[in-house]
Structure formats: C-alpha cells, structure tokens
C-alpha cells in the first residue's frame, strides 16, 4: 500500500475474505471459505465428513461485463457418490455433479468427469466507481470415503462478441460455451452466422435473453430463447426490438448423440443401461455477427417486385393498342389477312380462304368434308347474337341433342377428321359447359386455401412462441423477417403469380368481350370459321395461377415436410388444365367435363398426400402406385385414340363383354398393327406411354422421397410432350405461327430454362434433418433481399404467364379458315 494513500480495491477484497474466514472460525475445512485465486488449480478431496468452500473476489469497471468460468474434474467414476459443485453468486446459484450424466436415445447414458461452465455474469452497474463481486464455490460429496477433485476458476477475456469480427472457440457436451452481444447504436437487426469444418458432433445454437440462469446443457437449452440444431453451419436473425435490454447471449451446446442432426442412431439397449465415459466430442466453431439489411432494403425489394410485374401490364396495353390500330387500318383498307387474326373475327364477312396445297393434311374428298358441314349447319338454333341463358339450358349444361351420340359413332368411321366433325353442338351450350371449370375452381380455391392459411399461421405462431427454428426449413442465410413472418422475402416473391394471373384474366376477358361483340354483328355462317371460342378453361387457368401464388406463399410461411403439398397442388391443376385446353381446342364437343376433370385432380392430390406419408420406404405403396399409373395411362390413351367413343359392350351375358374386348384388340391391334387407323395419334400415344412407363419404373426402383415433385414431373413431361406434338402437327398441316405466339413460345422456352436453373439450386430440403438442410443455405443474390428460390418464383410466374399466352394465341391464324378445312389431331 502506498504511504499516505487509500487502499486499492484488491487489498480491500482480500481483507474482506480473510475477515469472513476468521469469523467462520476455521482455515477452510468444514465449510469455512478459502480465499481463491483466479487461474490457480486447486486439488483436494471431499467426503461426507469433509467439504470445501472457496471464495473468489474480483472488481468490475463501470459498464463492463465480466464473466467467470469454472473448470472441475474428478477421478471418481462412482455414480452412486458423485462430487457436487455449487456456485453461489450475488443473484443466483448454479450447481452440477461430476460425473455429469447426459441421456440419449433409448435411455443410453453418457458420463463426463471433466466439466466447465460459464457463470451468469452480473449486470453492469451505472456507478462511477468499480463494483466488487464475490463468488463462493462449494465442493461436497455424500461418499463415506475421500474422492479427489480439481478446481480452476478463470476470468474470460473474450466474453463479448463484436460486430463483423469472427471468433473461434471449442465446445463439448460437458463444456458448453456462451457469449454476450450488444447491439450497436445504428443496428436494428443482426445475423448470427456459425460455421464449423466438421459435420459432427451435432450441436445446438441458441439465442437467449440476459436472464439468469443461462440454459446451456443438452437437456435444458430448448427451455428459453430461439434455437437451431447445427452440423456445419447455422444462421439466426435477431432483431433489436425482441430484446428490451438491447443485448443477448449466444449459447453453444454440443449434443451427446448425433441422431437429431441425421447421424447414426444407436441400437436399442437390452438389459443393463449402457454407460459411455468421456467421449471425445469436441467441436471447433466460429461465430460471426453481421448487421442485417435495413428497412430501406425492404422498401426497394417491394418496389422491385411490383414494378417488375406491372411492366407486363404496360407491355400488354402497348401490344393491344398497336394491334388495335393495325387491325383498324387494314379493315378500313379492306386488306385484312389471315396473319392479322387475334382470336376474333375482324371483317363483316369471313374470308373463305381455301387451304393451300398440302395444307389439308390427310384430306378426304370434298363431299365428305361438306357432309360434315351440313351436319353442323342445321343445329344453329337462334342467331349468333342471342347468347342469353335460358331455363332449358340451365337444366342441361351439356348435350341438348340426343342424336349427337349416333353422329359421333358415324364420325368415328372416318379416317381423317376435321374440326367441323367435332364442333357440332350449340355454341352456347358448350360455353356453359366450360364455364363450370371457372366456377368450380373458385369454389375449390376458397375451401382449399382457408384451412391452409389457418394451418400455416398456427405453424408460424408455434415457431415464434417456442423459438424452435427446426420446425421450418428456411434459407436462414437469406431469411428476412417482417412482423410475425420469419421469411418475408419468400412470401413477397410470389406476388408475380397473383399479378400475372390477374393480368391473364384481363387479357382473356378482353378477348371474350371482343368475341361476343363480333358474334352479335355476324350472320350465322361466321360460326363455321376458326377454332370455337370457349373461354371457361382460360379463366380457370388464370385463377389457378393466382392460387399457386397464394398457396406457395402459404407454404413458405413455414416450409416443412407436412405442408409441401400446398405448394404443388395447384401446379397439378395448372398442368392438367393446360392439357385439357390443348385437347379442347380441336375436340370441343368431346372434352372432359369439369366434374370429371376436377375429380381426377382430387385423386392425384390424394395420391400425392399418400406418397408423402407412405412413399419413403414402403415398397407396397410404390407397387400399387406404379400399377395405377400404367393402367391410367392405357385407359386414357384408349379414350384419346378413339375420341371418347371406346366402349366395351356386348350381349347381356358377361362373356359378351370379353368377346367385344377380344374383337377390338384383334381388329385394332393385330389386323391394323402395321397401319393403325389414326397414325398420328398412335405415334403420340406410344411415345407418351413409354414416357409414363419409364416414370413408373423409375419410381419403383428408386422410390424418390420427394413424391410431390415426382408426380409434378410426370404432369409437366406429359404436358410438354402433348404441346410439342400439337405444334409439330400444326406445322405439318401447313398452318402458321403468327408473330405473337411465336414470341410467346420463344419467351416461354428461355424463361423456363432460366427458372429451372434457379429451381435446382437447392437451398434447403425438408427431405433431410433441419441441420442437414441448413448446410445448403446460401446468401441472397438479388438486391441483398432475394435468394435463388425467390428468383425461381419470379421467373416461374413469368414462364407460366407466357405458357398461357401460347395456348391463348397459338391458333389465331385459323380465325379466317373454315372449320371443315381445319384438321383434327
């Protein structure tokens, strides 16, 4: 002590400790405290008759947070008489035993004789002077014999983490670690990034408020805060508003087993409980805390999302205006040509364009073609302008002409069919039939979406309340929260589906209105030109595109194994509606009804759910599904080949059915094997069945875990195959592709190629454990806000929109061609 000066804080603490010891009347044994020194190893023995108490004193500077770490070791492996360590602080007590016992799967136990724990630090005091702290460490045992121990108490120099500065450390199950982080003044949100070179041992990263005790053991780390399991990397976004004190603890716990992270599961234990001692399960970790994006980035991202797709609206207005000016000029000059078709008739009387040489692909003589036209003409009941619904039409949404069935049987005998052969029903009746698609899909969307929204809100609530971030499979390195939503960017990126779906509805509505107006001023013969205009399926496709955006957003509220089918259900419907629309184009009278189509989609969705539940390892499910797939392909192929007129009927006896089936097989498959009656359709169906059988064999052999995507792949491949066949046959029939559909086809191909590239950049996978899924997480790539999957959302919405436009405009060149000159394929 300096002469004439006041004693320092260290000397005062030492004097205080010796005074406490003297008052206790002893030199240490029997419970009297021994003054301890930080960094010194204390060795001794304890028993039921001998306990030890150590007192450690230190001083903290104003505003400083000091942490103390206690290391203990015992040579005893006797679980009946463990050594008990009790640490008493100013505002809490922490205790544990050595050997420290952890329990794993099947009640397997893991025992550790070396334990180190960080004591909960005292809150900094606002006093001007230093604050004095005292810690008592009690060492005791109920053993009737002496048990040796070691004790080491140290002060941590690197307890507080710094922004943008990596920190390396080591942890194990019996030696967890945690550190303090304080928000800087200008930072409202940070991302905690943790990486490790080793996959195992499995670990847990937790963010907890500044509350004592800190839960830093395997059996209690999930009691408080937000946590994630981890193999090689983890990322947690933390916002200042969630911590009133503007600081938090980052806790790192190593699990005694790896099954939670996808590692090997220990075998069942029979007989005595297996005990494993002191497994070397240390893991080197690196933690870096970086500022997250600012609020201005959220605003920029929202502006980018909406403006990007609103530009499609502007482009559509420009195209419509240019087309309107062009048609008006040519109409006034009397020079309207087939290339100017836009889905409506634009002249007062259609041009009877004779088909160029070679365009009547598979043509038959003129009398046959004229016969088809004569069959259709008498059916034109009221004039074209009379498009109102009547009570008679309300009673029947389908056929009002019984003779149409016999006519179809006659038509089936013709080798080459024309559109006039399959568009003979009253236009109003057929339009009402296809409007049912639109109203039914709205009903389905409401009843499907409402429980989905309720469920995902429940999922998000559970995540927010429990803090368990293993429930949802986000890309945590690019998951930007907003309000209660954990990954707002994945939800915002689905706005394109809704905006473009609504734009497609507006485009279809415009065509529908123009077509109605054109029909009001045309005579009855205008009904015999071009592809019949029925817009019900187009409206249904637009609603399906919007609902895909809604349900994809719902799925991304909390993506996981249980709700993945939400993201794919309407994709099945979109693919199915596109195929139906392609088929309806040249087969308007015999296309499937809305009820049977949606019933088929319901069966597919049921199979998808069953596949998600049972399709992982159950061979029986794949056998049954493959049989259903193959049989359904054959049945659908038969209906397509025979234009819906294939029936197995015969005499009243059951044997008559089999005789009829044998006759059909002999006539169509054996006698005409070298030259089928409908060659083009046969080629398409053979290729289609080979593709579907290949999918069935692939599923049976490999049993992919992502069953929903597997079924979606089947739908998409069939759609692409049918579209390619349609375009090839259209070109073979000397039909033309106008500039707009040609542009849409090229845009569709380019955008789909780019979209699929980003789709296969897997950033997470609910097929694996949450920790394994996080290994695939990657940072944002667009505006610092959107990741690869968000770009997939943007591009897939545009690709679907262009795909719909292809179907809408593909046959505009036929608007001035008589239906008895348009081939059916």
Tab-separated table of C-alpha atoms in Angstrom, residues 73-296:
chain	number	residue	atom	x	y	z
A	73	UNK	CA	-12.607	-32.560	-12.665
A	74	UNK	CA	-12.981	-35.696	-10.596
A	75	UNK	CA	-11.201	-39.020	-10.910
A	76	UNK	CA	-14.142	-40.933	-9.457
A	77	UNK	CA	-16.411	-42.951	-11.728
A	78	UNK	CA	-18.777	-43.877	-8.921
A	79	UNK	CA	-22.257	-42.745	-9.966
A	80	UNK	CA	-23.648	-43.518	-6.517
A	81	UNK	CA	-21.478	-40.880	-4.886
A	82	UNK	CA	-20.810	-38.054	-7.310
A	83	UNK	CA	-18.967	-34.901	-6.376
A	84	UNK	CA	-21.365	-31.959	-6.093
A	85	UNK	CA	-20.347	-28.436	-7.083
A	86	UNK	CA	-22.471	-25.471	-6.029
A	87	UNK	CA	-21.599	-21.952	-7.158
A	88	UNK	CA	-23.207	-19.103	-5.216
A	89	UNK	CA	-23.376	-15.670	-6.757
A	90	UNK	CA	-24.969	-12.398	-5.793
A	91	UNK	CA	-28.230	-13.172	-7.651
A	92	UNK	CA	-28.187	-16.879	-8.355
A	93	UNK	CA	-26.997	-20.391	-7.677
A	94	UNK	CA	-25.559	-22.835	-10.216
A	95	UNK	CA	-24.947	-26.492	-9.395
A	96	UNK	CA	-23.923	-29.711	-11.138
A	97	UNK	CA	-22.402	-33.069	-10.326
A	98	UNK	CA	-19.355	-34.933	-11.538
A	99	UNK	CA	-19.600	-37.380	-13.272
A	100	UNK	CA	-22.072	-35.303	-15.307
A	101	UNK	CA	-24.707	-37.540	-16.882
A	102	UNK	CA	-26.379	-36.987	-20.265
A	103	UNK	CA	-29.183	-39.151	-21.591
A	104	UNK	CA	-29.654	-40.056	-25.233
A	105	UNK	CA	-31.963	-42.211	-27.301
A	106	UNK	CA	-33.210	-45.451	-25.728
A	107	UNK	CA	-32.060	-44.180	-22.302
A	108	UNK	CA	-28.425	-44.530	-23.241
A	109	UNK	CA	-26.283	-42.571	-20.751
A	110	UNK	CA	-23.064	-40.635	-21.315
A	111	UNK	CA	-20.918	-39.690	-18.333
A	112	UNK	CA	-18.288	-36.951	-18.270
A	113	UNK	CA	-15.741	-36.369	-15.484
A	114	UNK	CA	-14.499	-33.050	-16.841
A	115	UNK	CA	-16.985	-30.202	-16.694
A	116	UNK	CA	-16.628	-26.481	-17.271
A	117	UNK	CA	-19.397	-23.906	-17.058
A	118	UNK	CA	-19.594	-20.158	-17.558
A	119	UNK	CA	-21.237	-18.374	-14.674
A	120	UNK	CA	-24.031	-15.948	-15.403
A	121	UNK	CA	-22.375	-12.535	-15.397
A	122	UNK	CA	-23.617	-9.744	-13.197
A	123	UNK	CA	-25.261	-6.828	-14.908
A	124	UNK	CA	-23.014	-3.755	-15.259
A	125	UNK	CA	-23.685	-1.062	-12.721
A	126	UNK	CA	-24.047	2.592	-13.664
A	127	UNK	CA	-21.906	3.607	-10.688
A	128	UNK	CA	-18.913	5.810	-11.253
A	129	UNK	CA	-16.579	3.542	-9.348
A	130	UNK	CA	-15.734	-0.173	-9.739
A	131	UNK	CA	-18.162	-2.793	-8.402
A	132	UNK	CA	-16.970	-5.632	-6.143
A	133	UNK	CA	-18.154	-9.205	-6.730
A	134	UNK	CA	-17.694	-12.355	-4.610
A	135	UNK	CA	-18.251	-15.952	-5.772
A	136	UNK	CA	-18.416	-18.967	-3.446
A	137	UNK	CA	-17.704	-22.456	-4.807
A	138	UNK	CA	-18.860	-25.321	-2.560
A	139	UNK	CA	-17.405	-28.792	-3.184
A	140	UNK	CA	-19.131	-31.681	-1.394
A	141	UNK	CA	-19.966	-35.378	-1.607
A	142	UNK	CA	-22.042	-37.884	0.347
A	143	UNK	CA	-19.406	-40.578	-0.168
A	144	UNK	CA	-18.145	-42.354	3.021
A	145	UNK	CA	-14.654	-42.213	1.538
A	146	UNK	CA	-12.476	-39.465	0.107
A	147	UNK	CA	-12.938	-38.507	-3.541
A	148	UNK	CA	-10.368	-36.381	-5.330
A	149	UNK	CA	-11.221	-33.331	-7.407
A	150	UNK	CA	-9.638	-30.399	-9.240
A	151	UNK	CA	-10.964	-26.847	-9.414
A	152	UNK	CA	-9.941	-23.980	-11.670
A	153	UNK	CA	-11.693	-20.604	-11.843
A	154	UNK	CA	-10.760	-18.085	-14.558
A	155	UNK	CA	-11.986	-14.752	-15.817
A	156	UNK	CA	-12.932	-14.678	-19.503
A	157	UNK	CA	-11.162	-12.047	-21.566
A	158	UNK	CA	-13.217	-12.543	-24.776
A	159	UNK	CA	-16.736	-12.833	-23.451
A	160	UNK	CA	-18.333	-10.092	-25.520
A	161	UNK	CA	-18.714	-10.690	-29.267
A	162	UNK	CA	-18.013	-7.865	-31.669
A	163	UNK	CA	-19.810	-6.955	-34.886
A	164	UNK	CA	-18.204	-8.211	-38.123
A	165	UNK	CA	-15.419	-9.939	-36.209
A	166	UNK	CA	-15.067	-13.738	-36.317
A	167	UNK	CA	-14.442	-15.525	-33.020
A	168	UNK	CA	-13.182	-19.135	-32.724
A	169	UNK	CA	-13.680	-21.453	-29.763
A	170	UNK	CA	-14.196	-25.076	-28.786
A	171	UNK	CA	-17.129	-26.735	-27.016
A	172	UNK	CA	-18.158	-30.222	-25.906
A	173	UNK	CA	-21.252	-31.732	-24.244
A	174	UNK	CA	-19.859	-31.187	-20.733
A	175	UNK	CA	-18.194	-27.880	-21.610
A	176	UNK	CA	-20.777	-25.633	-23.299
A	177	UNK	CA	-19.998	-22.039	-24.206
A	178	UNK	CA	-21.950	-18.822	-24.391
A	179	UNK	CA	-21.067	-15.212	-25.115
A	180	UNK	CA	-22.612	-11.781	-24.851
A	181	UNK	CA	-23.532	-9.471	-27.716
A	182	UNK	CA	-24.731	-5.855	-27.516
A	183	UNK	CA	-26.490	-4.107	-30.386
A	184	UNK	CA	-24.553	-1.122	-31.739
A	185	UNK	CA	-26.426	2.151	-31.824
A	186	UNK	CA	-27.113	2.138	-35.577
A	187	UNK	CA	-28.006	-1.564	-35.960
A	188	UNK	CA	-31.579	-2.833	-35.577
A	189	UNK	CA	-31.082	-6.403	-36.794
A	190	UNK	CA	-28.144	-8.814	-36.991
A	191	UNK	CA	-27.478	-12.278	-38.385
A	192	UNK	CA	-25.551	-14.707	-36.222
A	193	UNK	CA	-23.523	-16.938	-38.533
A	194	UNK	CA	-21.925	-20.058	-37.088
A	195	UNK	CA	-19.700	-22.383	-39.121
A	196	UNK	CA	-17.653	-25.497	-38.454
A	197	UNK	CA	-15.394	-27.637	-40.606
A	198	UNK	CA	-16.760	-30.843	-39.081
A	199	UNK	CA	-20.272	-32.173	-39.612
A	200	UNK	CA	-20.400	-33.985	-36.292
A	201	UNK	CA	-20.791	-33.862	-33.351
A	202	UNK	CA	-24.264	-32.377	-33.595
A	203	UNK	CA	-24.627	-29.041	-31.873
A	204	UNK	CA	-27.290	-26.510	-30.924
A	205	UNK	CA	-27.069	-22.729	-31.264
A	206	UNK	CA	-29.368	-20.751	-29.007
A	207	UNK	CA	-30.086	-17.038	-28.545
A	208	UNK	CA	-31.290	-16.174	-25.037
A	209	UNK	CA	-32.179	-13.011	-23.213
A	210	UNK	CA	-29.934	-11.654	-20.453
A	211	UNK	CA	-31.572	-13.682	-17.701
A	212	UNK	CA	-30.006	-15.996	-15.136
A	213	UNK	CA	-29.690	-18.915	-15.128
A	214	UNK	CA	-28.473	-19.449	-18.677
A	215	UNK	CA	-29.731	-22.736	-20.162
A	216	UNK	CA	-26.549	-24.234	-21.579
A	217	UNK	CA	-26.935	-28.011	-21.237
A	218	UNK	CA	-28.414	-30.521	-23.655
A	219	UNK	CA	-31.498	-31.189	-21.551
A	220	UNK	CA	-32.437	-27.528	-20.993
A	221	UNK	CA	-31.085	-25.494	-23.912
A	222	UNK	CA	-34.542	-25.568	-25.531
A	223	UNK	CA	-36.230	-24.054	-22.484
A	224	UNK	CA	-35.623	-20.431	-23.443
A	225	UNK	CA	-34.972	-18.264	-26.474
A	226	UNK	CA	-34.542	-19.182	-30.127
A	227	UNK	CA	-32.508	-22.224	-31.139
A	228	UNK	CA	-31.343	-24.277	-34.124
A	229	UNK	CA	-29.615	-27.623	-34.484
A	230	UNK	CA	-26.408	-27.485	-36.495
A	231	UNK	CA	-23.906	-29.624	-38.351
A	232	UNK	CA	-21.640	-27.391	-40.465
A	233	UNK	CA	-23.460	-24.064	-40.426
A	234	UNK	CA	-26.307	-22.194	-38.781
A	235	UNK	CA	-27.733	-18.698	-39.067
A	236	UNK	CA	-30.165	-16.874	-36.794
A	237	UNK	CA	-31.595	-13.427	-37.488
A	238	UNK	CA	-32.059	-11.393	-34.309
A	239	UNK	CA	-33.900	-8.079	-34.066
A	240	UNK	CA	-33.265	-5.361	-31.504
A	241	UNK	CA	-36.982	-4.990	-30.754
A	242	UNK	CA	-37.116	-8.547	-29.362
A	243	UNK	CA	-34.624	-7.707	-26.588
A	244	UNK	CA	-35.534	-4.752	-24.369
A	245	UNK	CA	-32.021	-4.661	-22.949
A	246	UNK	CA	-30.568	-4.491	-26.487
A	247	UNK	CA	-28.236	-7.405	-25.710
A	248	UNK	CA	-28.416	-11.177	-25.635
A	249	UNK	CA	-26.456	-14.371	-25.027
A	250	UNK	CA	-25.395	-16.694	-27.853
A	251	UNK	CA	-25.246	-20.220	-26.419
A	252	UNK	CA	-23.450	-23.208	-27.990
A	253	UNK	CA	-24.279	-26.729	-26.824
A	254	UNK	CA	-22.844	-29.997	-28.150
A	255	UNK	CA	-25.328	-32.856	-28.105
A	256	UNK	CA	-24.254	-36.244	-26.695
A	257	UNK	CA	-25.650	-38.029	-29.780
A	258	UNK	CA	-25.960	-37.159	-33.464
A	259	UNK	CA	-29.340	-38.608	-34.393
A	260	UNK	CA	-31.012	-35.178	-34.140
A	261	UNK	CA	-28.735	-33.952	-36.939
A	262	UNK	CA	-29.132	-37.020	-39.147
A	263	UNK	CA	-26.272	-39.051	-37.712
A	264	UNK	CA	-26.324	-42.727	-36.876
A	265	UNK	CA	-28.877	-43.813	-34.313
A	266	UNK	CA	-27.572	-46.057	-31.515
A	267	UNK	CA	-29.075	-49.520	-31.388
A	268	UNK	CA	-31.629	-50.453	-28.761
A	269	UNK	CA	-30.235	-51.280	-25.376
A	270	UNK	CA	-31.153	-54.633	-23.854
A	271	UNK	CA	-30.544	-55.492	-20.239
A	272	UNK	CA	-28.391	-53.041	-18.322
A	273	UNK	CA	-28.212	-49.425	-19.365
A	274	UNK	CA	-25.082	-48.824	-21.380
A	275	UNK	CA	-22.736	-46.191	-19.952
A	276	UNK	CA	-20.211	-44.433	-22.086
A	277	UNK	CA	-17.460	-42.452	-20.410
A	278	UNK	CA	-15.774	-39.254	-21.560
A	279	UNK	CA	-16.414	-39.471	-25.292
A	280	UNK	CA	-14.201	-37.090	-27.240
A	281	UNK	CA	-16.960	-34.969	-28.759
A	282	UNK	CA	-15.293	-31.598	-29.037
A	283	UNK	CA	-16.201	-29.269	-31.893
A	284	UNK	CA	-14.382	-26.217	-33.192
A	285	UNK	CA	-16.794	-23.417	-34.014
A	286	UNK	CA	-16.554	-19.947	-35.474
A	287	UNK	CA	-19.197	-17.314	-34.825
A	288	UNK	CA	-19.587	-14.050	-36.716
A	289	UNK	CA	-22.312	-11.491	-36.105
A	290	UNK	CA	-23.048	-9.194	-39.046
A	291	UNK	CA	-25.667	-6.459	-39.433
A	292	UNK	CA	-28.771	-7.462	-41.339
A	293	UNK	CA	-30.465	-5.393	-44.031
A	294	UNK	CA	-32.019	-2.023	-43.267
A	295	UNK	CA	-35.672	-1.074	-43.668
A	296	UNK	CA	-34.878	0.759	-46.894
